[in-house]
Coordinates of C-alpha atoms in Angstrom, one line a residue:
Chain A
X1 CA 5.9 3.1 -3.5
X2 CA 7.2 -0.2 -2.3
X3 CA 9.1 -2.4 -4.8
X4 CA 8.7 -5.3 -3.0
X5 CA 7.1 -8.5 -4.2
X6 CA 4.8 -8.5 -1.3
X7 CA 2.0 -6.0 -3.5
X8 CA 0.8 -5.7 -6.9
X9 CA 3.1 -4.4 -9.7
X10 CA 0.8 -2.7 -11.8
X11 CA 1.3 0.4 -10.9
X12 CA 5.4 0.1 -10.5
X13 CA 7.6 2.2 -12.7
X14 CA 9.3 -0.4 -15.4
X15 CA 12.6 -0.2 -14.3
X16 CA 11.6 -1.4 -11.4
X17 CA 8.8 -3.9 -12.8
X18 CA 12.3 -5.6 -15.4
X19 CA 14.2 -5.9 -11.5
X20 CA 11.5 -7.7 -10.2
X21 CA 10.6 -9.9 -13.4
X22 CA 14.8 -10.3 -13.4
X23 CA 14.3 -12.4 -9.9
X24 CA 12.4 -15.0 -11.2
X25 CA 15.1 -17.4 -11.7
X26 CA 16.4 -16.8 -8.1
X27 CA 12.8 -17.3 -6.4
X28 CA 11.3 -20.3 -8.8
X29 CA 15.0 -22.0 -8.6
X30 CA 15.2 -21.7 -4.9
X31 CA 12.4 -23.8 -4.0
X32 CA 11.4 -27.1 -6.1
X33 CA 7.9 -26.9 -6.7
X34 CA 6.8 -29.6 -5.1
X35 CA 4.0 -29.0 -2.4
X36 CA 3.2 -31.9 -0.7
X37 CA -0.1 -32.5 1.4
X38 CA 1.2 -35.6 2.8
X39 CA 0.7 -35.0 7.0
X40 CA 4.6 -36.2 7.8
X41 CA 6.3 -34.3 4.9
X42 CA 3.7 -30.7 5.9
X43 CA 5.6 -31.5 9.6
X44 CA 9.3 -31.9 8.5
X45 CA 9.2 -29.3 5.9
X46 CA 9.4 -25.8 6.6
X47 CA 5.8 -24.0 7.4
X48 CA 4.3 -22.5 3.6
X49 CA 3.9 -19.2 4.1
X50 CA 0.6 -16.5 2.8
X51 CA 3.5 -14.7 1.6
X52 CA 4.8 -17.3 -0.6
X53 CA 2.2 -17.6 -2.8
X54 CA 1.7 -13.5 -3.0
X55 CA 4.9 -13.4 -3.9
X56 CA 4.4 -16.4 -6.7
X57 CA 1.3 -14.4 -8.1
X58 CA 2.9 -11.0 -8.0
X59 CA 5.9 -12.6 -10.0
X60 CA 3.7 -13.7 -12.3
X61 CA 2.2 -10.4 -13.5
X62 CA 5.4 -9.0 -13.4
X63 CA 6.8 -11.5 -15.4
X64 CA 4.1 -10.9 -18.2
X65 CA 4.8 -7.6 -18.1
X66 CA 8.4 -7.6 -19.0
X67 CA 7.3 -10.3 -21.5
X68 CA 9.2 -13.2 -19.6
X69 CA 6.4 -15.7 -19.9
X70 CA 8.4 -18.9 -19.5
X71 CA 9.0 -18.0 -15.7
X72 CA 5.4 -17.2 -16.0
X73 CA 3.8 -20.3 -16.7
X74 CA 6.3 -21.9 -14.3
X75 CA 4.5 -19.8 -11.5
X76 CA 1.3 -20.7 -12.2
X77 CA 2.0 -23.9 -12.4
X78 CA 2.9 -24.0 -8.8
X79 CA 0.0 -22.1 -7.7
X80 CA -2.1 -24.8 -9.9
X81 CA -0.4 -27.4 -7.7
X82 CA -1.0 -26.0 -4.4
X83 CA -4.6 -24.5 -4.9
X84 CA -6.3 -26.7 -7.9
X85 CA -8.1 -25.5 -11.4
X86 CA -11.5 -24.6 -9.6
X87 CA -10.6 -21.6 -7.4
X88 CA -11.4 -18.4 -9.0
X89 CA -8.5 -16.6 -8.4
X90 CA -6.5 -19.3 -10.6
X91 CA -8.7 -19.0 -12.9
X92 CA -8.5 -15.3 -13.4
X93 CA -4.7 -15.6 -13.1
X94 CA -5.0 -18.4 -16.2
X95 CA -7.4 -15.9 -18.0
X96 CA -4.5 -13.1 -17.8
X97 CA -1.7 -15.5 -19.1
X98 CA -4.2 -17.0 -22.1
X99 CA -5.1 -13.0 -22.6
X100 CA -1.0 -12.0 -23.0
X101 CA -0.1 -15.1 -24.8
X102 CA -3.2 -13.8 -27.6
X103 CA -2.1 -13.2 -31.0
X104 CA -5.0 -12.3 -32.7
X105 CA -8.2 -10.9 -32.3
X106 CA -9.5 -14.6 -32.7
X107 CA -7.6 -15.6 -30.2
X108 CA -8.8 -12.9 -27.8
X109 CA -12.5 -14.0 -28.8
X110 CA -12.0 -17.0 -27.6
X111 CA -10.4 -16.3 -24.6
X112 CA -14.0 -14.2 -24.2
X113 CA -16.1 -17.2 -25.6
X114 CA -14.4 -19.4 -22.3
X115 CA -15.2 -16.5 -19.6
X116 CA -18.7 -16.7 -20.8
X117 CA -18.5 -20.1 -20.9
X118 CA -17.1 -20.4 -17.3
X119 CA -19.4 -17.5 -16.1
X120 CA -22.5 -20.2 -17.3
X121 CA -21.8 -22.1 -14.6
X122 CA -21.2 -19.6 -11.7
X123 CA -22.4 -16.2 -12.6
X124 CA -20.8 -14.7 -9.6
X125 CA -16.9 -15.9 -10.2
X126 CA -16.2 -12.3 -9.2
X127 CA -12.5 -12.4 -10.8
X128 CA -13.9 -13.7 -14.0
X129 CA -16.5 -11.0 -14.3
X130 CA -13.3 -8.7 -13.9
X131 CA -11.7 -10.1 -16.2
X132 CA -14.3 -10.0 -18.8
X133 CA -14.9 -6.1 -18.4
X134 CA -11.1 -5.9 -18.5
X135 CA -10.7 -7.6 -21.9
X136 CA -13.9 -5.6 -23.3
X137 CA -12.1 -3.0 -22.5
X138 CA -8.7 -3.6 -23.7
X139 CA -10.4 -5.3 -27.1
X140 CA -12.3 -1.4 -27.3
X141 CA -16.0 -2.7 -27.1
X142 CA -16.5 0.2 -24.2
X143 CA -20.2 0.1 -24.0
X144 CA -20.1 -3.6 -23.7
X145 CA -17.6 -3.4 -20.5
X146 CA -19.4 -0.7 -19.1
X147 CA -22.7 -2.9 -19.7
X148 CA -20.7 -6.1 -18.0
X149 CA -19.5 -3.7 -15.1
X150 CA -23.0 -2.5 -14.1
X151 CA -24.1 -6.0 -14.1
X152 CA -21.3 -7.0 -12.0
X153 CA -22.1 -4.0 -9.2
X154 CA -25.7 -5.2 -9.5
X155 CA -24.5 -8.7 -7.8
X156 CA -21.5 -7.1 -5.7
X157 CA -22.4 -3.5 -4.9
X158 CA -19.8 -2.9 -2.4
X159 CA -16.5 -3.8 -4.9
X160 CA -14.9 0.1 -4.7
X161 CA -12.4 -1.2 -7.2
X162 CA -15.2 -1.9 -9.5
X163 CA -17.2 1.6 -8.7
X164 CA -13.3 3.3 -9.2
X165 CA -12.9 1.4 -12.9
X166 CA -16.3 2.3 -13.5
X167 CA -15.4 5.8 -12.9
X168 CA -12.3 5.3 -14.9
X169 CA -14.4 4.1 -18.3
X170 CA -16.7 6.8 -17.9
X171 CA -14.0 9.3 -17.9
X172 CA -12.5 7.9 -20.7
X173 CA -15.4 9.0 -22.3
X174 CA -15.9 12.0 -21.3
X175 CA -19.1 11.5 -19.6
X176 CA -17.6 13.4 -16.0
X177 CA -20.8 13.9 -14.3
X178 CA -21.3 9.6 -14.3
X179 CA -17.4 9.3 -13.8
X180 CA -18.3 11.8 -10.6
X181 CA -21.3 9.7 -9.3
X182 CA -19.2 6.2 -9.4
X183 CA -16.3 7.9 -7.4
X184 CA -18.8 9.1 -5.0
X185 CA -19.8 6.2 -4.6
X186 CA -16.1 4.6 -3.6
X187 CA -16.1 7.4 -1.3
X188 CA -19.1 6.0 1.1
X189 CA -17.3 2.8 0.7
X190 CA -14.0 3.9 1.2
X191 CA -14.9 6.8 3.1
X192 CA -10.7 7.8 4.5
X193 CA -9.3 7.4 1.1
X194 CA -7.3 10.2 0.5
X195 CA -5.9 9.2 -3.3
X196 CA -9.5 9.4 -4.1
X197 CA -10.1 12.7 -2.9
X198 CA -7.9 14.0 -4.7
X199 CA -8.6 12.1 -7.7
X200 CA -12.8 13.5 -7.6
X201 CA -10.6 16.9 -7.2
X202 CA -8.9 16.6 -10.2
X203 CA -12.1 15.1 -12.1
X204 CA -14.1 17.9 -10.7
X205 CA -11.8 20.6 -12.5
X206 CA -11.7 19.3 -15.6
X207 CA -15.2 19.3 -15.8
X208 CA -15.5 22.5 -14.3
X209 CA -13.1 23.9 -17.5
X210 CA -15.5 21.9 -20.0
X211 CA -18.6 23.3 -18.6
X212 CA -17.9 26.6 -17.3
X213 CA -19.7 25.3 -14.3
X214 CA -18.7 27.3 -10.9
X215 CA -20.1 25.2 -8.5
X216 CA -18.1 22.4 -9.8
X217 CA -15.0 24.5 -8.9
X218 CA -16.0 25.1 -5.6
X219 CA -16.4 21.3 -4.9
X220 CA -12.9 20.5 -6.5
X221 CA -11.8 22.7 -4.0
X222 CA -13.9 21.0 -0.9
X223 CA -12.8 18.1 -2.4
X224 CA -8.7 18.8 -2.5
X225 CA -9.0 20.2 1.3
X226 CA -10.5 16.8 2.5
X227 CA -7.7 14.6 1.3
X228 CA -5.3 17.4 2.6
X229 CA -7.2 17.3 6.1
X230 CA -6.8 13.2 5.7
X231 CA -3.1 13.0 4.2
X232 CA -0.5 15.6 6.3
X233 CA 1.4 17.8 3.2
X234 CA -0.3 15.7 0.4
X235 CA 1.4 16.8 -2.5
X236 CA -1.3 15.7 -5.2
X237 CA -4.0 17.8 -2.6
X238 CA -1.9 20.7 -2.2
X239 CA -1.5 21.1 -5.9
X240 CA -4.9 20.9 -6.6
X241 CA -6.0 23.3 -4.3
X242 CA -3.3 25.7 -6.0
X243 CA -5.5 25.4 -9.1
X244 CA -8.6 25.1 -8.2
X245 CA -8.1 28.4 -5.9
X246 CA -6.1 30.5 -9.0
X247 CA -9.0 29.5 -11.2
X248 CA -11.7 30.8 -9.1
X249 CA -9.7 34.0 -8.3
X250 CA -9.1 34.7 -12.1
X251 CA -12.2 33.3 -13.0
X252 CA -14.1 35.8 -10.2
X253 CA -12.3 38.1 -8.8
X254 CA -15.0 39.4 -7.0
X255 CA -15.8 36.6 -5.6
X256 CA -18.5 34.6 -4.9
X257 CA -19.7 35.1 -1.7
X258 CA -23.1 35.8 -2.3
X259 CA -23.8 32.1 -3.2
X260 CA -24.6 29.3 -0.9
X261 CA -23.3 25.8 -1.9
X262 CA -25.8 23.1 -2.1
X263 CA -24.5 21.8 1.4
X264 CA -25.1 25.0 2.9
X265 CA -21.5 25.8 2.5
X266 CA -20.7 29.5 2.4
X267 CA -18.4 29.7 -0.6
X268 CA -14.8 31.1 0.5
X269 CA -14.6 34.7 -0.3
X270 CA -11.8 36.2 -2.2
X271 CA -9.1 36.5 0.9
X272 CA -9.8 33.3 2.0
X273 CA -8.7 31.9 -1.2
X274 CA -6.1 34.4 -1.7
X275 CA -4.8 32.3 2.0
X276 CA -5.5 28.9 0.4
X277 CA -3.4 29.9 -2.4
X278 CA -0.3 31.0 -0.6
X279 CA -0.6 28.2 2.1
X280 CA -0.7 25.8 -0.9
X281 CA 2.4 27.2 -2.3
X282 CA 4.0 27.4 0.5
X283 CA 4.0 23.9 1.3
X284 CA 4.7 22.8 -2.4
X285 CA 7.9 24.6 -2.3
X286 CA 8.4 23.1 1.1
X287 CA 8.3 20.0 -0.2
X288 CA 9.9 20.8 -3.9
X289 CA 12.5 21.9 -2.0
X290 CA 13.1 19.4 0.6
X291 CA 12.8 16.0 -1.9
X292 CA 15.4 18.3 -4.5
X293 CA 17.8 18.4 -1.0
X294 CA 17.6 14.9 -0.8
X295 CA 16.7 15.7 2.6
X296 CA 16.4 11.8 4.4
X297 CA 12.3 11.7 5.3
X298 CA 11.2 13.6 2.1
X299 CA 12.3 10.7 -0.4
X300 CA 8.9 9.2 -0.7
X301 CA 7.7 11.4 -3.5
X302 CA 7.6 10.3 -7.2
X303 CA 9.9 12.0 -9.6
X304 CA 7.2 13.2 -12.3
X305 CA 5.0 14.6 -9.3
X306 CA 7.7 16.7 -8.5
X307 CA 8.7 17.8 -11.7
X308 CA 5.4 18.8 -12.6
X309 CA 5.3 20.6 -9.2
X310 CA 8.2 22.9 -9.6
X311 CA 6.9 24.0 -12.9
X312 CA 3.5 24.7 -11.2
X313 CA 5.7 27.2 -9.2
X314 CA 7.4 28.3 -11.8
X315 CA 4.9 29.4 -13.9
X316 CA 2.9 30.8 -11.0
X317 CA 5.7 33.3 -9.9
X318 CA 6.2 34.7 -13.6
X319 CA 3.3 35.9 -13.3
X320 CA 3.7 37.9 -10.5
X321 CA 6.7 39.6 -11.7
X322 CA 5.3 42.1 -14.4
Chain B
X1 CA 16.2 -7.0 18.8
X2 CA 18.9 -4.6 18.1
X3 CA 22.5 -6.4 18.7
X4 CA 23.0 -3.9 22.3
X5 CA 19.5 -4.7 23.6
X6 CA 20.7 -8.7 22.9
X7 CA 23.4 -8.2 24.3
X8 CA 21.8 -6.2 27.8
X9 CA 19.7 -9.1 27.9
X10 CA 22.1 -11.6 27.6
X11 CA 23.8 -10.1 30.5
X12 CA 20.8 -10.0 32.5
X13 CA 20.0 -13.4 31.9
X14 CA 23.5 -14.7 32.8
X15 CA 23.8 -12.4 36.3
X16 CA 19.8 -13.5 36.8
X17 CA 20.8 -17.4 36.4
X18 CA 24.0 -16.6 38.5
X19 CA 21.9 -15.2 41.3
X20 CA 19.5 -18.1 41.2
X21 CA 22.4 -20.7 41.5
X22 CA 24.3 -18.8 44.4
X23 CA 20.7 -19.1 46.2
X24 CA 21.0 -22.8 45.5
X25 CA 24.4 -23.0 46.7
X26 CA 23.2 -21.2 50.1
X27 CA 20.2 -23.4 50.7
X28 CA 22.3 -26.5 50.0
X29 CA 24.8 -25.1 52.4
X30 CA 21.8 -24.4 55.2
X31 CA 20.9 -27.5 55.2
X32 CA 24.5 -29.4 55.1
X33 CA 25.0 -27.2 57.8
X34 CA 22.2 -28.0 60.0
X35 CA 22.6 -32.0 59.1
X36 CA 26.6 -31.4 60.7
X37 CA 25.6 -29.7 63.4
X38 CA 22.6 -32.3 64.6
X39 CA 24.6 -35.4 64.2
X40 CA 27.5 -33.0 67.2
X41 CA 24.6 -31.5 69.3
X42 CA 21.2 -32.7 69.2
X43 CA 19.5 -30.5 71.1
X44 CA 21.0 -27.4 69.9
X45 CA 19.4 -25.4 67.1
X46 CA 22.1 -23.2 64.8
X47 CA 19.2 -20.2 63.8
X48 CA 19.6 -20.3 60.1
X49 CA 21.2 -17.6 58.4
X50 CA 18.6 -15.6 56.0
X51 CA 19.8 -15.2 52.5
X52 CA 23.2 -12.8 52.0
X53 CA 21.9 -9.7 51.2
X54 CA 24.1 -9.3 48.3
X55 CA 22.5 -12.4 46.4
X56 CA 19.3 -10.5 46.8
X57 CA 20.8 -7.1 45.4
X58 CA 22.1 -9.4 42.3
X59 CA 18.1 -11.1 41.3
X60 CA 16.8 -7.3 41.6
X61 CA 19.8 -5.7 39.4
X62 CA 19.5 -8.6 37.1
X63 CA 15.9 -8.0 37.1
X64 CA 16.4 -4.5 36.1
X65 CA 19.2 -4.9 33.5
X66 CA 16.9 -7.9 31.7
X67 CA 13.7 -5.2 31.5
X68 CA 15.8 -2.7 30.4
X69 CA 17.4 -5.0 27.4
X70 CA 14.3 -6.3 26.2
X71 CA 12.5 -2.2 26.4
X72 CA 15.9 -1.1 23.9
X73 CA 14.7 -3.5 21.4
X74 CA 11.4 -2.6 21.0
X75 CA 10.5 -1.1 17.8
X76 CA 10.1 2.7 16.3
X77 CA 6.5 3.9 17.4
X78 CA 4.2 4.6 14.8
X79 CA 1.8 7.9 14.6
X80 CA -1.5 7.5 16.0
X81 CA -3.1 9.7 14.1
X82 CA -4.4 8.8 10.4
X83 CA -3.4 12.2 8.5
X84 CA 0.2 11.7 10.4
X85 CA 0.1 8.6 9.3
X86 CA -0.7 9.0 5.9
X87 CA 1.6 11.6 5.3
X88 CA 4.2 9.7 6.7
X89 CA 3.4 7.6 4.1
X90 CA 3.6 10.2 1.4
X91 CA 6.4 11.7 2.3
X92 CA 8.7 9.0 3.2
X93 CA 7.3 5.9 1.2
X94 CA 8.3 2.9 2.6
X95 CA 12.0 4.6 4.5
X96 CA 9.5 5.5 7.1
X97 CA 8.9 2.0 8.4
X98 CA 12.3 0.1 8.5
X99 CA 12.1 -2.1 11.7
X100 CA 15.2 -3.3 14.3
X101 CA 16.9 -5.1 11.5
X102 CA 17.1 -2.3 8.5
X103 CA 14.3 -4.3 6.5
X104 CA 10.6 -3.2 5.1
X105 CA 8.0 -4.1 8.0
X106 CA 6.1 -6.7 7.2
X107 CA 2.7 -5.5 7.7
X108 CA 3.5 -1.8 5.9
X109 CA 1.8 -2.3 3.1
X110 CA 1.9 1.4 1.5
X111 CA -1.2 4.0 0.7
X112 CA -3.9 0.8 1.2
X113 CA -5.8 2.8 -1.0
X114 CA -3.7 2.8 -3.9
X115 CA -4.8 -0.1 -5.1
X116 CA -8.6 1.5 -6.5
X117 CA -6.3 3.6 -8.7
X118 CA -4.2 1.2 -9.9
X119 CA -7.0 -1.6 -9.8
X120 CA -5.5 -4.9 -10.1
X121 CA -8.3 -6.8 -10.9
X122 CA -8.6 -5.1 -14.1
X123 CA -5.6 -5.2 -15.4
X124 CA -4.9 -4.9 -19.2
X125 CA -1.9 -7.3 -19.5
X126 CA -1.7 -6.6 -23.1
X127 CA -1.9 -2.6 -22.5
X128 CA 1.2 -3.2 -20.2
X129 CA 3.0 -5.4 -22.4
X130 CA 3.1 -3.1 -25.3
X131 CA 4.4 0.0 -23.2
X132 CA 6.8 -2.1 -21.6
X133 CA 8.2 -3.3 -25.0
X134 CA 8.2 0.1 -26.2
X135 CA 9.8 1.5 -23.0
X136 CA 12.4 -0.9 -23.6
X137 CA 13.2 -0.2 -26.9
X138 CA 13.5 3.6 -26.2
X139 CA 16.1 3.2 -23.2

């Protein structure tokens, strides 16, 4: 996970997301904020670079985040200088600051009122239309954001961050065979994304364990193979594939081999997932191992995933010995 | 540019320049030479000495050592392969892509794909807000 201010902090860990929100003074006192477009000052001056204003916008969120939102208006008042009110990124970016600086409920509807408003005159501000299914969301009105979503993948059907929040809602609410369909979907899109291979995997299972259906099982377990076959020693894959293969041995220890899948994919028979299992093992305590060592090369893991791992293992060999 | 690749070619570049201006002191010489010697003999022809042969050996070594310094300070090679790559990714987050200087590449950007499950578009500011207050006040 990079902690740099190059990508999005969403999904950082907040000890990291206070550092970064912490070097807001440095960075907004280090340059003035004053972009010129005159031709001889653009010469003298040193070159702007993309980075610059990634960096300003990341800032931003982070700030909000750690609830610092003086440095955060000062940032978007620089980006308001250098790219004006009308682009639609700025005006998402305003959206999120008028969104955390909401006290109320009446507040919030008004912030909604003005996306609707905005959305009048250009129904395809794309970043508006995510905003607005984001604070649906966040407000509760669920069927009304998943409503707004499916309108906005009717004008831009190739978004996958829109198909993998639609996904998202629908799991929220239990409804897995949709929250499947729209992950499939960011799968044609996004066809070598392992994350999300593992994330139909895990989806996949917990359907399975709420319907009782087999053939779900088997797919979770096509599923976790693919991002294993696209990610070298994927730790989320392997761990999956641990399940899934325990659940169908428990679950038929016969095994299934008599069934054909709806591919035409022979369902793995009981030693070959007997093999899945203990190569999947294998390689989670390879790596449970190694990242504990503090070997250099392993030290890209996150803590949690390994902690959950080494319980995995845990629990797994207790119940061999009898 | 690590600090011994600068360094190599530095060197090369000095013993290179050296070698040029030793060939310039020679053909400046040649032709001094053969203005004396016309002005005492007019008829007779000094053949002109070719190059030394040790200026020559000097361009090619310089040659050599300024290739060599600037091939040190290329950058690590990256894997080829996508699942290589991506569990180079994985397993070594972004320790696995320091250039020359110790520092993040620029372009490494990560799992590109993490950003559908983190999904920044749709961010829930407020969501984020109250767990970060609340992480805070359970440090």
């Amino acid at each position: 996970m990079s902690s740099s201010l190059l990508h999005p902090p969403s999904h950082l860990p907040p000890g990291t997301a206070l550092q970064l929100s912490q070097q807001a003074p440095g960075i907004l006192g280090n340059s003035t904020g004053a972009v010129s477009s005159s031709f001889f000052q653009s010469i003298l001056s040193a070159p702007e670079t993309p980075e610059l204003w990634i960096t300003y916008e990341n800032l931003l969120l982070s700030c909000l985040r750690t609830g610092d939102d003086e440095s955060a208006h000062q940032c978007l008042g620089r980006l308001v200088n250098r790219f004006g009110d009308d682009n639609e990124r700025i005006m998402a970016l305003k959206g999120i600051l008028k969104e955390a600086d909401a006290d109320g409920p009446a507040t919030l509807d008004t912030v909604l009122k003005e996306y609707d408003q905005i959305l009048q005159d250009n129904p395809t501000n794309i970043p508006i239309l995510k905003r607005r299914v984001a604070l649906l969301r966040s407000t509760g009105q669920i069927s009304k954001s998943v409503s707004a979503l499916i309108s906005l993948l009717d004008i831009s059907p190739t978004d996958a961050e829109a198909w993998a929040e639609l996904s998202d809602l629908y799991f929220s609410q239990g409804l897995y065979s949709q929250a499947i369909f729209a992950l499939e979907e960011v799968l044609v899109l996004q066809p070598n994304a392992w994350n999300i291979y593992a994330r139909l995997g895990e989806i996949l299972y917990i359907s399975s364990k709420s319907s009782g259906n087999a053939g779900q099982l088997v797919e979770a377990l096509k599923r976790f193979s693919r991002s294993i076959e696209l990610c070298d020693g994927y730790l989320r894959g392997h761990y999956g594939l641990k399940l899934t293969a325990k659940q169908l041995l428990s679950d038929f220890p016969a095994g299934l081999s008599n069934r054909i899948d709806s591919d035409g994919f022979a369902v793995p028979d009981v030693t070959t997932l007997k093999r899945l299992d203990e190569m999947a093992t294998e390689k989670l305590a390879e790596i449970v191992r190694r990242s504990s060592a503090g070997e250099r090369g392993w030290q890209g893991y996150d803590e949690a995933e390994i902690k959950a791992t080494r319980e995995l293992l845990e629990s797994g060999s207790s119940e061999t010995i009898r | 540019m690590t600090w011994i690749s600068k360094i190599t070619t530095a060197f090369g570049i000095l013993l290179l320049a050296d070698a040029c201006y030793s060939a310039y002191e020679h053909s400046v010489l040649q032709t001094h030479r053969a203005a004396s010697l016309s002005s005492l003999a007019a008829s007779h022809n000094a053949p002109s000495s070719s190059l030394p042969i040790d200026i020559t050996i000097e361009t090619i070594v310089a040659t050599f050592i300024v290739c060599l310094g600037i091939v040190l300070g290329t950058s690590n090679l990256r894997p080829i392969q996508w699942r290589v790559w991506a569990g180079k990714i994985e397993r070594e987050g972004e320790a696995g892509f320091l250039n020359n200087n110790g520092e993040v590449e620029k372009d490494y950007v990560g799992n590109p794909f993490r950003l559908l499950e983190s999904r920044p578009g749709f961010v829930d500011i407020r969501k984020q807000r109250k767990e970060f207050a609340e992480w805070v006040k359970n440090k």
